[in-house]
PDB file of C-alpha atoms and ligand atoms in Angstrom:
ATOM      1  CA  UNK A   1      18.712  -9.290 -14.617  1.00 73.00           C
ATOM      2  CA  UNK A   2      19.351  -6.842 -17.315  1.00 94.00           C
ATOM      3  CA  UNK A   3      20.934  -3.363 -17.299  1.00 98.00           C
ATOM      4  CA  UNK A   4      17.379  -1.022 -17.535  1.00 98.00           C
ATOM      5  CA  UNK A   5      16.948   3.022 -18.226  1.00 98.00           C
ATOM      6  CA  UNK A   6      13.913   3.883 -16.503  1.00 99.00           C
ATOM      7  CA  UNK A   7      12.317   7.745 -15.961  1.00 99.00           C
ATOM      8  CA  UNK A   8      12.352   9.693 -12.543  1.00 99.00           C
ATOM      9  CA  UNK A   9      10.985  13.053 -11.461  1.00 99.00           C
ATOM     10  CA  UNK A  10      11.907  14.829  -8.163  1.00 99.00           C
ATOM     11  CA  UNK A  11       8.502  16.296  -7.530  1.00 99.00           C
ATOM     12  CA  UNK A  12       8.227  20.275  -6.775  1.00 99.00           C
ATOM     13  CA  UNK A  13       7.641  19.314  -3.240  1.00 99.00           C
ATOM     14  CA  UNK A  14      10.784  18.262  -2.592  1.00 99.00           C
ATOM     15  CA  UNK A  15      12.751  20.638  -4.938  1.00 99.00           C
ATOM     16  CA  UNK A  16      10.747  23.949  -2.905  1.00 98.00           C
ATOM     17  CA  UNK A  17      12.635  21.583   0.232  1.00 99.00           C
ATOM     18  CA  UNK A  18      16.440  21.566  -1.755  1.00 98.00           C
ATOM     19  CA  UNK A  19      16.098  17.984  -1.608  1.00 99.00           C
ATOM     20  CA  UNK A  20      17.679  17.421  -5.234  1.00 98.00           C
ATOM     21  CA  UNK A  21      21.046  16.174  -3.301  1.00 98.00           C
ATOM     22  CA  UNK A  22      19.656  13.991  -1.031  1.00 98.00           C
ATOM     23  CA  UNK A  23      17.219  12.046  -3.110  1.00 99.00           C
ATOM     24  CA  UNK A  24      20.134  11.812  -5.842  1.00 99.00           C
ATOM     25  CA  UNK A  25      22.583   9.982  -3.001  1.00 99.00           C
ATOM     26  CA  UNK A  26      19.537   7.826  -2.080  1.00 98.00           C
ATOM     27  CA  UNK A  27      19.699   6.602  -5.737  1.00 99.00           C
ATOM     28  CA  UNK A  28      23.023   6.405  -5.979  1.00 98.00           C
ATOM     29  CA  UNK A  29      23.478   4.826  -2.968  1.00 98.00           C
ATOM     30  CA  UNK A  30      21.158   1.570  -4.407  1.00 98.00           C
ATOM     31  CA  UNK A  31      23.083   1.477  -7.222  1.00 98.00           C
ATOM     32  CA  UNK A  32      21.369   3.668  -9.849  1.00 98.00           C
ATOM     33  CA  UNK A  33      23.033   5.680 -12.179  1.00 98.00           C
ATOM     34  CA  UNK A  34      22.422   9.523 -13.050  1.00 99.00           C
ATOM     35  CA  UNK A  35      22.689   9.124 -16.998  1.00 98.00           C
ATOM     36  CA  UNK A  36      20.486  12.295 -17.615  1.00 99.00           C
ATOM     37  CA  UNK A  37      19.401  15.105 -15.698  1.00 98.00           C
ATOM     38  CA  UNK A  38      17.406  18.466 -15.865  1.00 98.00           C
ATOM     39  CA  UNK A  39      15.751  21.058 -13.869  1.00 98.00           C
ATOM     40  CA  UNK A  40      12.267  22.499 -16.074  1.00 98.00           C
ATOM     41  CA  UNK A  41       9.087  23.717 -15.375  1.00 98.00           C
ATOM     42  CA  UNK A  42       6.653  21.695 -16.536  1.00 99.00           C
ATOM     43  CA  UNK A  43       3.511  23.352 -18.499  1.00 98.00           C
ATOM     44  CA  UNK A  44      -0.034  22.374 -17.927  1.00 98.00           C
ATOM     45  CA  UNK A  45      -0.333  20.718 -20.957  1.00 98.00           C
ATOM     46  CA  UNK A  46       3.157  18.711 -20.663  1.00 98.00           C
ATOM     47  CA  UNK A  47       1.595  17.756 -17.075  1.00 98.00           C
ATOM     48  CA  UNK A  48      -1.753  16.751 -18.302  1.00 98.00           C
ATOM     49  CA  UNK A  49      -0.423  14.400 -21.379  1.00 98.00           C
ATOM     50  CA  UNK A  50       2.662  12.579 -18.448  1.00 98.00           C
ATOM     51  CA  UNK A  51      -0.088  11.414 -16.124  1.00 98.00           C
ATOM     52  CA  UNK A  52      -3.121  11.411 -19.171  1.00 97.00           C
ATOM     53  CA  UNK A  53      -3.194   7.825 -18.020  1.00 97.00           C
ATOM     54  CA  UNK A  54      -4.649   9.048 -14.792  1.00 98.00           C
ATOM     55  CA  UNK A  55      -7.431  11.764 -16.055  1.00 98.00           C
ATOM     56  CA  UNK A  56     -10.337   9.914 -15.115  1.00 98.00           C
ATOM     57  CA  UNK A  57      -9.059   9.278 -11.530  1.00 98.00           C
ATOM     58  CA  UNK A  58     -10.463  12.126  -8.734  1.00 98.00           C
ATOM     59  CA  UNK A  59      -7.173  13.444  -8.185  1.00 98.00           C
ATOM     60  CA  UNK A  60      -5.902  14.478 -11.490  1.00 98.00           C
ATOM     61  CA  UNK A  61      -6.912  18.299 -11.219  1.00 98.00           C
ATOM     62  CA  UNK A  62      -4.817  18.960  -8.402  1.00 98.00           C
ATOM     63  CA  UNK A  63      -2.016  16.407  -9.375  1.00 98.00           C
ATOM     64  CA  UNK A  64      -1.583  18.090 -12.897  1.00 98.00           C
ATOM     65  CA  UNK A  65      -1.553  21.712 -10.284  1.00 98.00           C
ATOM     66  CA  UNK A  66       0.816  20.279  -7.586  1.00 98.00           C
ATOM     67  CA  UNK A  67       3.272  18.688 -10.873  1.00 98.00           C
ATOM     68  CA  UNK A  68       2.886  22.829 -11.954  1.00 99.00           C
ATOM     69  CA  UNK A  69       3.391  24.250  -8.668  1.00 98.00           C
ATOM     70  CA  UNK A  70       7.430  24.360  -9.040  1.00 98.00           C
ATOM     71  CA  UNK A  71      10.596  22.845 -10.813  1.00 99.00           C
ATOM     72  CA  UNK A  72      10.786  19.629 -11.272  1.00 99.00           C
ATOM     73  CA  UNK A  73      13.945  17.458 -12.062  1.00 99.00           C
ATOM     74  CA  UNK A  74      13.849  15.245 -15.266  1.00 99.00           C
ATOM     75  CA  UNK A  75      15.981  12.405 -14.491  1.00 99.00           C
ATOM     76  CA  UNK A  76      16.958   8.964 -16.500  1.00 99.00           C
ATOM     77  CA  UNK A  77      17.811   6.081 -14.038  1.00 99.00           C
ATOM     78  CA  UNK A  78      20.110   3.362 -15.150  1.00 98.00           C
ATOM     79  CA  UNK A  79      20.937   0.319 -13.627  1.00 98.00           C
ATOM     80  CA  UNK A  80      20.576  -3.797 -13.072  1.00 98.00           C
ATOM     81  CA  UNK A  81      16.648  -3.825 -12.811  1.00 98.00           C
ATOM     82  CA  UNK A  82      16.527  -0.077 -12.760  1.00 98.00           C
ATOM     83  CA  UNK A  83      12.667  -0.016 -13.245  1.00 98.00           C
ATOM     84  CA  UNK A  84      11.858  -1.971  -9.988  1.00 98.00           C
ATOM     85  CA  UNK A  85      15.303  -1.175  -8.308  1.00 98.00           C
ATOM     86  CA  UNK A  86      13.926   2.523  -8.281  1.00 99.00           C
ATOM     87  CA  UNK A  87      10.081   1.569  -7.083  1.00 98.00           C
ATOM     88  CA  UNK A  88      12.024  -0.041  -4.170  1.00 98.00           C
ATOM     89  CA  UNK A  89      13.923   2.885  -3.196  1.00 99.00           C
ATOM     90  CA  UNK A  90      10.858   5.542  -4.092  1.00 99.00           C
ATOM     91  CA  UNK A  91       8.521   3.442  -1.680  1.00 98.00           C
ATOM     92  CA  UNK A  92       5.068   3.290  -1.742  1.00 98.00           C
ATOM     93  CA  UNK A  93       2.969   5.847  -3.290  1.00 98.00           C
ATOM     94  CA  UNK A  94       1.486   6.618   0.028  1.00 98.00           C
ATOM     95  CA  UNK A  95       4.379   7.523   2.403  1.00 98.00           C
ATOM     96  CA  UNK A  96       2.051   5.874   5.096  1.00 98.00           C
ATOM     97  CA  UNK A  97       2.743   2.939   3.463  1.00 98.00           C
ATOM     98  CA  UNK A  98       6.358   3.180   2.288  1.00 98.00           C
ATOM     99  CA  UNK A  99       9.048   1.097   4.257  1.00 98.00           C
ATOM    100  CA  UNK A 100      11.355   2.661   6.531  1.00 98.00           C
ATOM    101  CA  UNK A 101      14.348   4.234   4.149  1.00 98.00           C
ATOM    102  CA  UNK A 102      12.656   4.710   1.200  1.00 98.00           C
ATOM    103  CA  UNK A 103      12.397   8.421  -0.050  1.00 99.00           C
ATOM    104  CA  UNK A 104       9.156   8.866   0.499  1.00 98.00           C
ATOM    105  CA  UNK A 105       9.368   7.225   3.740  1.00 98.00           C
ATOM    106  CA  UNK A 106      11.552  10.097   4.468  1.00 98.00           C
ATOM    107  CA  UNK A 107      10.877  12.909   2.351  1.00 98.00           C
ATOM    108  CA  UNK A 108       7.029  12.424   1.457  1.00 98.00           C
ATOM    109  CA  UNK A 109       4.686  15.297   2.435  1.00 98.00           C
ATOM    110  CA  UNK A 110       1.646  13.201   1.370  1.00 98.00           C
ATOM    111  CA  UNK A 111       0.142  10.659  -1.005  1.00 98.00           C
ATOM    112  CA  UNK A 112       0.240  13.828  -3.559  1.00 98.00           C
ATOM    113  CA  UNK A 113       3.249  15.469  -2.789  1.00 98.00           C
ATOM    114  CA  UNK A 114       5.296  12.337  -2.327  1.00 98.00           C
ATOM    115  CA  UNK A 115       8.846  14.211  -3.801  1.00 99.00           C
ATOM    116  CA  UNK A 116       9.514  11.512  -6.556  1.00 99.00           C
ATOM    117  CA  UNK A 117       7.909   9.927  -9.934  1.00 98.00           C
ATOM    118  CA  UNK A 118       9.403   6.586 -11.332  1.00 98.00           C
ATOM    119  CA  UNK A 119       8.299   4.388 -14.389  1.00 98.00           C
ATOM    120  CA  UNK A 120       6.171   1.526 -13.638  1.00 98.00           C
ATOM    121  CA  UNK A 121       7.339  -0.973 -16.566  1.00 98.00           C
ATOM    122  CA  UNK A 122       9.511  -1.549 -20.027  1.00 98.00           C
ATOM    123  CA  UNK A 123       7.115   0.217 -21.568  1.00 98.00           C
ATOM    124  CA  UNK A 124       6.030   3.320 -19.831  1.00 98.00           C
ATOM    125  CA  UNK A 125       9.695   3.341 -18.854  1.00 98.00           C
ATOM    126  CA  UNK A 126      10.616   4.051 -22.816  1.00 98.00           C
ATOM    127  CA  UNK A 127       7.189   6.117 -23.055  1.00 98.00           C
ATOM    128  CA  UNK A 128       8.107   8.371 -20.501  1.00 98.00           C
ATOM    129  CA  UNK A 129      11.749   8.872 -21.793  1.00 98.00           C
ATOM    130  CA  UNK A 130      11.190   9.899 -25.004  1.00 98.00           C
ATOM    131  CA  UNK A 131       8.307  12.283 -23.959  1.00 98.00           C
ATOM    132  CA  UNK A 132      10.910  14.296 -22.249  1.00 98.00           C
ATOM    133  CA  UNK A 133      14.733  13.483 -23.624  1.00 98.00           C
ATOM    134  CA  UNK A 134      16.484  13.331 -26.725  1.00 98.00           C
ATOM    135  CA  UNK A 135      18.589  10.494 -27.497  1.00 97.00           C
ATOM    136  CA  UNK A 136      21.524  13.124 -27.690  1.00 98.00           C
ATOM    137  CA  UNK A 137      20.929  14.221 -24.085  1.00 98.00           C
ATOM    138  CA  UNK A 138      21.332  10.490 -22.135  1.00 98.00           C
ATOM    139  CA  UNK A 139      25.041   9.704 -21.371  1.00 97.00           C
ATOM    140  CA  UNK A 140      25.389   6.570 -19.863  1.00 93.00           C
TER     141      UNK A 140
HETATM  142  P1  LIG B   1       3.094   6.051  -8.349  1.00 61.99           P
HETATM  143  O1  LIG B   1       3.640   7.461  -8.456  1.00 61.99           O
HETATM  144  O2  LIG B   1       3.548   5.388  -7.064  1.00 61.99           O
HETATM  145  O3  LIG B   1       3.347   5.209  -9.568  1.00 61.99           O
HETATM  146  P2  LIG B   1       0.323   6.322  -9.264  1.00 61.99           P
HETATM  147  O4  LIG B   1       0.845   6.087 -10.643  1.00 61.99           O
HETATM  148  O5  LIG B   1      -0.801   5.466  -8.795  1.00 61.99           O
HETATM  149  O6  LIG B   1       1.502   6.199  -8.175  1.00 61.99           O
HETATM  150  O7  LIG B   1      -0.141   7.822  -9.117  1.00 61.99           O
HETATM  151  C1  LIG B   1       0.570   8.864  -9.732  1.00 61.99           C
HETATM  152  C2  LIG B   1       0.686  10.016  -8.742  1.00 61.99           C
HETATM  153  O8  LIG B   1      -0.617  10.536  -8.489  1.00 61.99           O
HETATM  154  C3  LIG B   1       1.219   9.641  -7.350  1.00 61.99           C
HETATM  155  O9  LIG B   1       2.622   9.544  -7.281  1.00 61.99           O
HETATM  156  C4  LIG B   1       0.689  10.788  -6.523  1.00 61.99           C
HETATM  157  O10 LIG B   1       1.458  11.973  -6.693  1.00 61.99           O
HETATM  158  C5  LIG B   1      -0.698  10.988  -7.141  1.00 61.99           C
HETATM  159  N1  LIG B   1      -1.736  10.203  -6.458  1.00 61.99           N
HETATM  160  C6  LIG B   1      -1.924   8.857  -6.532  1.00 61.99           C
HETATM  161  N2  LIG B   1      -2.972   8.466  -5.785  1.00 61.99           N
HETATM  162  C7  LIG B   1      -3.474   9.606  -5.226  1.00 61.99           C
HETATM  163  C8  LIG B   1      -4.558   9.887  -4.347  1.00 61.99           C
HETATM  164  N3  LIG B   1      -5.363   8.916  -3.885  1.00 61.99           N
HETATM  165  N4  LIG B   1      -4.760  11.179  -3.976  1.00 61.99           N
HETATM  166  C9  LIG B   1      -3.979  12.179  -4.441  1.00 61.99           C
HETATM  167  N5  LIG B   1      -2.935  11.976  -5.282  1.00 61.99           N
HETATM  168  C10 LIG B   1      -2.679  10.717  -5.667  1.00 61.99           C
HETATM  169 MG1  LIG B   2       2.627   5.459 -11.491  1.00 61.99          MG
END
């Protein structure tokens, strides 16, 4: 295993809820580190370009509205397999699915508004860094 930096978002679903705290011990708790943090609101056109990756897909109208809907929290993750270390303690994307534990297990309102975003891979993991934070602005 290698020490990883991979991207999270606390959706506005669960920052409306004041949830910041709890999903942040959830991370910390599996052994992820906090190396970056901040609270924005996205624009439309931020939103669109993040998940352009899903614009063919049914849902991306109202994702891009939900991602708009509220603050989010910009977050970089680092740890020992941080990529898949964080999938495990997001859960699945549908909180139907997601194993007991998990945040969206807990937290989830729905397979939209499922409170958290986390990198998929190396690559979209770097992607989605640098489309939000400066090199200057991760402390780890
Ligand atoms: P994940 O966030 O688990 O990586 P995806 O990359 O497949 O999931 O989807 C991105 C986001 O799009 C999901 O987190 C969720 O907010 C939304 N989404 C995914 N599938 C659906 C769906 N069938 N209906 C509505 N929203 C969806
Ligand atoms: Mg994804």
């Amino acid at each position: 295993m290698a020490v990883e930096r991979t991207l999270s978002i606390i959706k506005p679903d669960a920052t409306r809820r004041n949830l910041t705290g709890k999903i942040n011990a959830k991370f910390e708790d599996g052994g992820l580190r906090i190396v970056a943090q901040k609270r924005v609101q996205l624009s439309k056109a931020q939103a669109e370009a993040f998940y352009g990756v899903h614009r063919e897909r049914g849902f991306f109208n109202d994702l891009v509205s939900f991602m708009i809907s509220g603050p989010v929290v910009l977050q970089v993750l680092e740890g020992e397999n941080a990529i898949a270390r964080n999938r495990e303690i997001m859960g699945a994307t549908n909180p139907a699915n997601a194993a007991e534990g998990t945040i969206r297990k807990e937290f989830a309102e729905s397979i939209e508004a499922n409170s958290v975003h986390g990198s998929d891979a190396p690559e979209t993991a770097a992607q989605e860094i640098a489309f939000f934070f400066a090199g200057t602005e991760i402390v780890g």
